Amino acid sequence: MKKVGNYIESAILLIVIFVCLLPFVYMFFMSWKSTLNAYDFSFSLKEFTIQHYQTIFKKPEITRYFFNSIFVAVCGVILTLITSCLAGYAFARMKFRGNPVLFLLVTITMFIPGEAILIQMYTVTRNFGMLNTFWALILPLPTALSVFIVRQAILAVPVEIIESARIDGARELS
C-alpha cells in the first residue's frame, strides 16, 4: 500500500513539474520562431530563425538594460539582507521597550498591498529628488516579510548558542 502511495505522489509531482516548466519550454520555442508564427501554439520549429537573438545582440541598449537589472537586483538583495538580518535579530533577541508593538506594526504592513501605497511612494521619491535613479528602485525592495522570515529563523536558534558565543567574546554584531 505504501508503494502505491509513493507512485501516486510521484505522478502528481511530475504533473506539477510539467505544468510549471511548460511556460519556460514554450518561451524557449517561441524565441526561435519567426514573428509571424509567434502565436502558433506548437512546439515545432518548421520556420527556425535566429532573428530575435540577432536583434538582441545588435542593440547595445539591451545589454545596458540587462546590467541595470542585475545591478538593481544585487543591490536590492544586499540591502534586504542587511536590513532584515539586523531588524530580525533585534526583534528576536533584543529586549527593548515597544518591541512587540513595533514588530506588530512591521508585520501589519505585510497586509497592505503595494498598489495601495504606490502614489505615496512616488511622492516621497519625487520629494527626495530620486526620480529616474537606481535608488528609487532599490530602496523599496526590503520588505516586512524578509524581516519576519529572518526573525523566525533566529528564534529557531537556541539561546544557549548565542550565550556561549558571548562567553567566548562575541558581541551582538559578530
PDB file of N, CA and C in Angstrom, residues 19-86:
ATOM      1  N   VAL A  19       3.609  21.121 -15.522  1.00  0.00           N
ATOM      2  CA  VAL A  19       2.809  22.347 -15.639  1.00  0.00           C
ATOM      3  C   VAL A  19       3.666  23.578 -15.344  1.00  0.00           C
ATOM      4  N   CYS A  20       4.581  23.472 -14.389  1.00  0.00           N
ATOM      5  CA  CYS A  20       5.440  24.617 -14.054  1.00  0.00           C
ATOM      6  C   CYS A  20       6.488  24.887 -15.129  1.00  0.00           C
ATOM      7  N   LEU A  21       6.992  23.850 -15.759  1.00  0.00           N
ATOM      8  CA  LEU A  21       8.040  24.029 -16.770  1.00  0.00           C
ATOM      9  C   LEU A  21       7.493  24.342 -18.157  1.00  0.00           C
ATOM     10  N   LEU A  22       6.226  24.064 -18.394  1.00  0.00           N
ATOM     11  CA  LEU A  22       5.641  24.278 -19.715  1.00  0.00           C
ATOM     12  C   LEU A  22       5.781  25.718 -20.212  1.00  0.00           C
ATOM     13  N   PRO A  23       5.524  26.753 -19.412  1.00  0.00           N
ATOM     14  CA  PRO A  23       5.713  28.122 -19.930  1.00  0.00           C
ATOM     15  C   PRO A  23       7.156  28.428 -20.340  1.00  0.00           C
ATOM     16  N   PHE A  24       8.118  27.871 -19.617  1.00  0.00           N
ATOM     17  CA  PHE A  24       9.516  28.123 -19.969  1.00  0.00           C
ATOM     18  C   PHE A  24       9.895  27.417 -21.270  1.00  0.00           C
ATOM     19  N   VAL A  25       9.420  26.197 -21.439  1.00  0.00           N
ATOM     20  CA  VAL A  25       9.683  25.474 -22.683  1.00  0.00           C
ATOM     21  C   VAL A  25       9.009  26.194 -23.847  1.00  0.00           C
ATOM     22  N   TYR A  26       7.780  26.620 -23.636  1.00  0.00           N
ATOM     23  CA  TYR A  26       7.056  27.363 -24.672  1.00  0.00           C
ATOM     24  C   TYR A  26       7.793  28.651 -25.033  1.00  0.00           C
ATOM     25  N   MET A  27       8.271  29.368 -24.035  1.00  0.00           N
ATOM     26  CA  MET A  27       9.012  30.605 -24.270  1.00  0.00           C
ATOM     27  C   MET A  27      10.291  30.322 -25.071  1.00  0.00           C
ATOM     28  N   PHE A  28      10.972  29.231 -24.741  1.00  0.00           N
ATOM     29  CA  PHE A  28      12.186  28.868 -25.470  1.00  0.00           C
ATOM     30  C   PHE A  28      11.873  28.601 -26.940  1.00  0.00           C
ATOM     31  N   PHE A  29      10.821  27.835 -27.211  1.00  0.00           N
ATOM     32  CA  PHE A  29      10.464  27.543 -28.594  1.00  0.00           C
ATOM     33  C   PHE A  29       9.987  28.792 -29.331  1.00  0.00           C
ATOM     34  N   MET A  30       9.280  29.663 -28.645  1.00  0.00           N
ATOM     35  CA  MET A  30       8.806  30.893 -29.288  1.00  0.00           C
ATOM     36  C   MET A  30       9.970  31.804 -29.680  1.00  0.00           C
ATOM     37  N   SER A  31      11.052  31.756 -28.927  1.00  0.00           N
ATOM     38  CA  SER A  31      12.188  32.624 -29.249  1.00  0.00           C
ATOM     39  C   SER A  31      12.863  32.221 -30.553  1.00  0.00           C
ATOM     40  N   TRP A  32      12.672  30.995 -31.004  1.00  0.00           N
ATOM     41  CA  TRP A  32      13.287  30.529 -32.239  1.00  0.00           C
ATOM     42  C   TRP A  32      12.345  30.623 -33.441  1.00  0.00           C
ATOM     43  N   LYS A  33      11.099  31.040 -33.211  1.00  0.00           N
ATOM     44  CA  LYS A  33      10.138  31.144 -34.309  1.00  0.00           C
ATOM     45  C   LYS A  33      10.152  32.549 -34.895  1.00  0.00           C
ATOM     46  N   SER A  34       9.647  32.657 -36.113  1.00  0.00           N
ATOM     47  CA  SER A  34       9.541  33.980 -36.727  1.00  0.00           C
ATOM     48  C   SER A  34       8.412  34.753 -36.053  1.00  0.00           C
ATOM     49  N   THR A  35       8.401  36.050 -36.253  1.00  0.00           N
ATOM     50  CA  THR A  35       7.390  36.901 -35.632  1.00  0.00           C
ATOM     51  C   THR A  35       5.993  36.536 -36.119  1.00  0.00           C
ATOM     52  N   LEU A  36       5.870  36.116 -37.367  1.00  0.00           N
ATOM     53  CA  LEU A  36       4.564  35.746 -37.913  1.00  0.00           C
ATOM     54  C   LEU A  36       3.990  34.508 -37.228  1.00  0.00           C
ATOM     55  N   ASN A  37       4.837  33.592 -36.818  1.00  0.00           N
ATOM     56  CA  ASN A  37       4.377  32.351 -36.193  1.00  0.00           C
ATOM     57  C   ASN A  37       4.463  32.389 -34.671  1.00  0.00           C
ATOM     58  N   ALA A  38       4.642  33.536 -34.101  1.00  0.00           N
ATOM     59  CA  ALA A  38       4.857  33.629 -32.654  1.00  0.00           C
ATOM     60  C   ALA A  38       3.648  33.182 -31.851  1.00  0.00           C
ATOM     61  N   TYR A  39       2.452  33.343 -32.395  1.00  0.00           N
ATOM     62  CA  TYR A  39       1.253  32.984 -31.639  1.00  0.00           C
ATOM     63  C   TYR A  39       0.749  31.584 -31.966  1.00  0.00           C
ATOM     64  N   ASP A  40       1.491  30.856 -32.749  1.00  0.00           N
ATOM     65  CA  ASP A  40       1.152  29.470 -33.055  1.00  0.00           C
ATOM     66  C   ASP A  40       1.564  28.606 -31.867  1.00  0.00           C
ATOM     67  N   PHE A  41       0.584  27.996 -31.213  1.00  0.00           N
ATOM     68  CA  PHE A  41       0.882  27.211 -30.008  1.00  0.00           C
ATOM     69  C   PHE A  41       1.291  25.797 -30.402  1.00  0.00           C
ATOM     70  N   SER A  42       2.496  25.687 -30.903  1.00  0.00           N
ATOM     71  CA  SER A  42       3.051  24.370 -31.208  1.00  0.00           C
ATOM     72  C   SER A  42       4.533  24.407 -30.862  1.00  0.00           C
ATOM     73  N   PHE A  43       5.065  23.229 -30.692  1.00  0.00           N
ATOM     74  CA  PHE A  43       6.472  23.142 -30.318  1.00  0.00           C
ATOM     75  C   PHE A  43       7.350  22.753 -31.506  1.00  0.00           C
ATOM     76  N   SER A  44       6.825  22.928 -32.703  1.00  0.00           N
ATOM     77  CA  SER A  44       7.619  22.604 -33.885  1.00  0.00           C
ATOM     78  C   SER A  44       8.443  23.824 -34.290  1.00  0.00           C
ATOM     79  N   LEU A  45       9.557  23.539 -34.913  1.00  0.00           N
ATOM     80  CA  LEU A  45      10.440  24.613 -35.382  1.00  0.00           C
ATOM     81  C   LEU A  45      10.572  24.535 -36.902  1.00  0.00           C
ATOM     82  N   LYS A  46       9.418  24.517 -37.584  1.00  0.00           N
ATOM     83  CA  LYS A  46       9.443  24.442 -39.040  1.00  0.00           C
ATOM     84  C   LYS A  46      10.142  25.655 -39.645  1.00  0.00           C
ATOM     85  N   GLU A  47       9.813  26.818 -39.134  1.00  0.00           N
ATOM     86  CA  GLU A  47      10.425  28.042 -39.636  1.00  0.00           C
ATOM     87  C   GLU A  47      11.381  28.577 -38.575  1.00  0.00           C
ATOM     88  N   PHE A  48      12.496  27.934 -38.474  1.00  0.00           N
ATOM     89  CA  PHE A  48      13.533  28.259 -37.487  1.00  0.00           C
ATOM     90  C   PHE A  48      14.222  29.566 -37.872  1.00  0.00           C
ATOM     91  N   THR A  49      14.377  30.476 -36.907  1.00  0.00           N
ATOM     92  CA  THR A  49      15.061  31.742 -37.176  1.00  0.00           C
ATOM     93  C   THR A  49      15.835  32.187 -35.933  1.00  0.00           C
ATOM     94  N   ILE A  50      16.933  32.873 -36.183  1.00  0.00           N
ATOM     95  CA  ILE A  50      17.696  33.440 -35.065  1.00  0.00           C
ATOM     96  C   ILE A  50      17.608  34.964 -35.084  1.00  0.00           C
ATOM     97  N   GLN A  51      16.604  35.469 -35.789  1.00  0.00           N
ATOM     98  CA  GLN A  51      16.427  36.912 -35.946  1.00  0.00           C
ATOM     99  C   GLN A  51      16.296  37.621 -34.602  1.00  0.00           C
ATOM    100  N   HIS A  52      15.557  37.048 -33.678  1.00  0.00           N
ATOM    101  CA  HIS A  52      15.337  37.701 -32.381  1.00  0.00           C
ATOM    102  C   HIS A  52      16.639  37.811 -31.589  1.00  0.00           C
ATOM    103  N   TYR A  53      17.452  36.778 -31.645  1.00  0.00           N
ATOM    104  CA  TYR A  53      18.730  36.818 -30.930  1.00  0.00           C
ATOM    105  C   TYR A  53      19.702  37.795 -31.593  1.00  0.00           C
ATOM    106  N   GLN A  54      19.661  37.889 -32.905  1.00  0.00           N
ATOM    107  CA  GLN A  54      20.486  38.880 -33.593  1.00  0.00           C
ATOM    108  C   GLN A  54      20.072  40.290 -33.195  1.00  0.00           C
ATOM    109  N   THR A  55      18.775  40.513 -33.087  1.00  0.00           N
ATOM    110  CA  THR A  55      18.276  41.831 -32.677  1.00  0.00           C
ATOM    111  C   THR A  55      18.754  42.180 -31.281  1.00  0.00           C
ATOM    112  N   ILE A  56      18.710  41.212 -30.390  1.00  0.00           N
ATOM    113  CA  ILE A  56      19.137  41.456 -29.009  1.00  0.00           C
ATOM    114  C   ILE A  56      20.614  41.835 -28.955  1.00  0.00           C
ATOM    115  N   PHE A  57      21.451  41.084 -29.653  1.00  0.00           N
ATOM    116  CA  PHE A  57      22.886  41.309 -29.540  1.00  0.00           C
ATOM    117  C   PHE A  57      23.381  42.474 -30.390  1.00  0.00           C
ATOM    118  N   LYS A  58      22.585  42.942 -31.333  1.00  0.00           N
ATOM    119  CA  LYS A  58      22.991  44.091 -32.137  1.00  0.00           C
ATOM    120  C   LYS A  58      22.696  45.414 -31.449  1.00  0.00           C
ATOM    121  N   LYS A  59      21.704  45.427 -30.559  1.00  0.00           N
ATOM    122  CA  LYS A  59      21.328  46.675 -29.899  1.00  0.00           C
ATOM    123  C   LYS A  59      22.100  46.815 -28.598  1.00  0.00           C
ATOM    124  N   PRO A  60      22.934  47.850 -28.482  1.00  0.00           N
ATOM    125  CA  PRO A  60      23.735  47.994 -27.259  1.00  0.00           C
ATOM    126  C   PRO A  60      22.901  48.346 -26.028  1.00  0.00           C
ATOM    127  N   GLU A  61      21.728  48.968 -26.230  1.00  0.00           N
ATOM    128  CA  GLU A  61      20.943  49.331 -25.050  1.00  0.00           C
ATOM    129  C   GLU A  61      20.350  48.111 -24.349  1.00  0.00           C
ATOM    130  N   ILE A  62      20.176  47.014 -25.049  1.00  0.00           N
ATOM    131  CA  ILE A  62      19.682  45.787 -24.416  1.00  0.00           C
ATOM    132  C   ILE A  62      20.681  45.317 -23.362  1.00  0.00           C
ATOM    133  N   THR A  63      21.961  45.380 -23.680  1.00  0.00           N
ATOM    134  CA  THR A  63      22.995  44.997 -22.720  1.00  0.00           C
ATOM    135  C   THR A  63      22.968  45.922 -21.510  1.00  0.00           C
ATOM    136  N   ARG A  64      22.775  47.200 -21.748  1.00  0.00           N
ATOM    137  CA  ARG A  64      22.691  48.156 -20.643  1.00  0.00           C
ATOM    138  C   ARG A  64      21.473  47.861 -19.775  1.00  0.00           C
ATOM    139  N   TYR A  65      20.337  47.559 -20.399  1.00  0.00           N
ATOM    140  CA  TYR A  65      19.130  47.225 -19.636  1.00  0.00           C
ATOM    141  C   TYR A  65      19.368  45.987 -18.776  1.00  0.00           C
ATOM    142  N   PHE A  66      20.051  45.007 -19.350  1.00  0.00           N
ATOM    143  CA  PHE A  66      20.328  43.772 -18.619  1.00  0.00           C
ATOM    144  C   PHE A  66      21.196  44.052 -17.396  1.00  0.00           C
ATOM    145  N   PHE A  67      22.272  44.810 -17.586  1.00  0.00           N
ATOM    146  CA  PHE A  67      23.160  45.089 -16.459  1.00  0.00           C
ATOM    147  C   PHE A  67      22.516  46.036 -15.444  1.00  0.00           C
ATOM    148  N   ASN A  68      21.624  46.913 -15.887  1.00  0.00           N
ATOM    149  CA  ASN A  68      20.852  47.720 -14.942  1.00  0.00           C
ATOM    150  C   ASN A  68      19.991  46.818 -14.060  1.00  0.00           C
ATOM    151  N   SER A  69      19.362  45.836 -14.671  1.00  0.00           N
ATOM    152  CA  SER A  69      18.528  44.903 -13.902  1.00  0.00           C
ATOM    153  C   SER A  69      19.367  44.107 -12.915  1.00  0.00           C
ATOM    154  N   ILE A  70      20.529  43.648 -13.357  1.00  0.00           N
ATOM    155  CA  ILE A  70      21.418  42.896 -12.464  1.00  0.00           C
ATOM    156  C   ILE A  70      21.868  43.782 -11.309  1.00  0.00           C
ATOM    157  N   PHE A  71      22.231  45.023 -11.598  1.00  0.00           N
ATOM    158  CA  PHE A  71      22.686  45.947 -10.556  1.00  0.00           C
ATOM    159  C   PHE A  71      21.594  46.196  -9.522  1.00  0.00           C
ATOM    160  N   VAL A  72      20.384  46.472  -9.983  1.00  0.00           N
ATOM    161  CA  VAL A  72      19.272  46.726  -9.059  1.00  0.00           C
ATOM    162  C   VAL A  72      18.980  45.476  -8.235  1.00  0.00           C
ATOM    163  N   ALA A  73      19.010  44.308  -8.863  1.00  0.00           N
ATOM    164  CA  ALA A  73      18.726  43.072  -8.134  1.00  0.00           C
ATOM    165  C   ALA A  73      19.784  42.792  -7.074  1.00  0.00           C
ATOM    166  N   VAL A  74      21.057  42.930  -7.429  1.00  0.00           N
ATOM    167  CA  VAL A  74      22.135  42.654  -6.469  1.00  0.00           C
ATOM    168  C   VAL A  74      22.100  43.656  -5.318  1.00  0.00           C
ATOM    169  N   CYS A  75      21.951  44.929  -5.639  1.00  0.00           N
ATOM    170  CA  CYS A  75      21.879  45.942  -4.568  1.00  0.00           C
ATOM    171  C   CYS A  75      20.648  45.734  -3.695  1.00  0.00           C
ATOM    172  N   GLY A  76      19.538  45.354  -4.307  1.00  0.00           N
ATOM    173  CA  GLY A  76      18.329  45.087  -3.534  1.00  0.00           C
ATOM    174  C   GLY A  76      18.488  43.908  -2.598  1.00  0.00           C
ATOM    175  N   VAL A  77      19.142  42.860  -3.074  1.00  0.00           N
ATOM    176  CA  VAL A  77      19.378  41.689  -2.221  1.00  0.00           C
ATOM    177  C   VAL A  77      20.305  42.050  -1.069  1.00  0.00           C
ATOM    178  N   ILE A  78      21.368  42.788  -1.357  1.00  0.00           N
ATOM    179  CA  ILE A  78      22.304  43.183  -0.294  1.00  0.00           C
ATOM    180  C   ILE A  78      21.605  44.053   0.742  1.00  0.00           C
ATOM    181  N   LEU A  79      20.846  45.046   0.288  1.00  0.00           N
ATOM    182  CA  LEU A  79      20.128  45.917   1.220  1.00  0.00           C
ATOM    183  C   LEU A  79      19.089  45.138   2.021  1.00  0.00           C
ATOM    184  N   THR A  80      18.387  44.222   1.369  1.00  0.00           N
ATOM    185  CA  THR A  80      17.392  43.409   2.069  1.00  0.00           C
ATOM    186  C   THR A  80      18.053  42.524   3.109  1.00  0.00           C
ATOM    187  N   LEU A  81      19.180  41.915   2.764  1.00  0.00           N
ATOM    188  CA  LEU A  81      19.882  41.064   3.732  1.00  0.00           C
ATOM    189  C   LEU A  81      20.349  41.860   4.939  1.00  0.00           C
ATOM    190  N   ILE A  82      20.930  43.015   4.692  1.00  0.00           N
ATOM    191  CA  ILE A  82      21.438  43.821   5.811  1.00  0.00           C
ATOM    192  C   ILE A  82      20.297  44.266   6.717  1.00  0.00           C
ATOM    193  N   THR A  83      19.269  44.858   6.132  1.00  0.00           N
ATOM    194  CA  THR A  83      18.181  45.392   6.958  1.00  0.00           C
ATOM    195  C   THR A  83      17.380  44.296   7.631  1.00  0.00           C
ATOM    196  N   SER A  84      17.095  43.218   6.920  1.00  0.00           N
ATOM    197  CA  SER A  84      16.268  42.170   7.525  1.00  0.00           C
ATOM    198  C   SER A  84      17.036  41.399   8.589  1.00  0.00           C
ATOM    199  N   CYS A  85      18.332  41.192   8.404  1.00  0.00           N
ATOM    200  CA  CYS A  85      19.111  40.495   9.437  1.00  0.00           C
ATOM    201  C   CYS A  85      19.225  41.336  10.703  1.00  0.00           C
ATOM    202  N   LEU A  86      19.508  42.615  10.541  1.00  0.00           N
ATOM    203  CA  LEU A  86      19.621  43.474  11.720  1.00  0.00           C
ATOM    204  C   LEU A  86      18.279  43.620  12.432  1.00  0.00           C
TER     205      LEU A  86
END
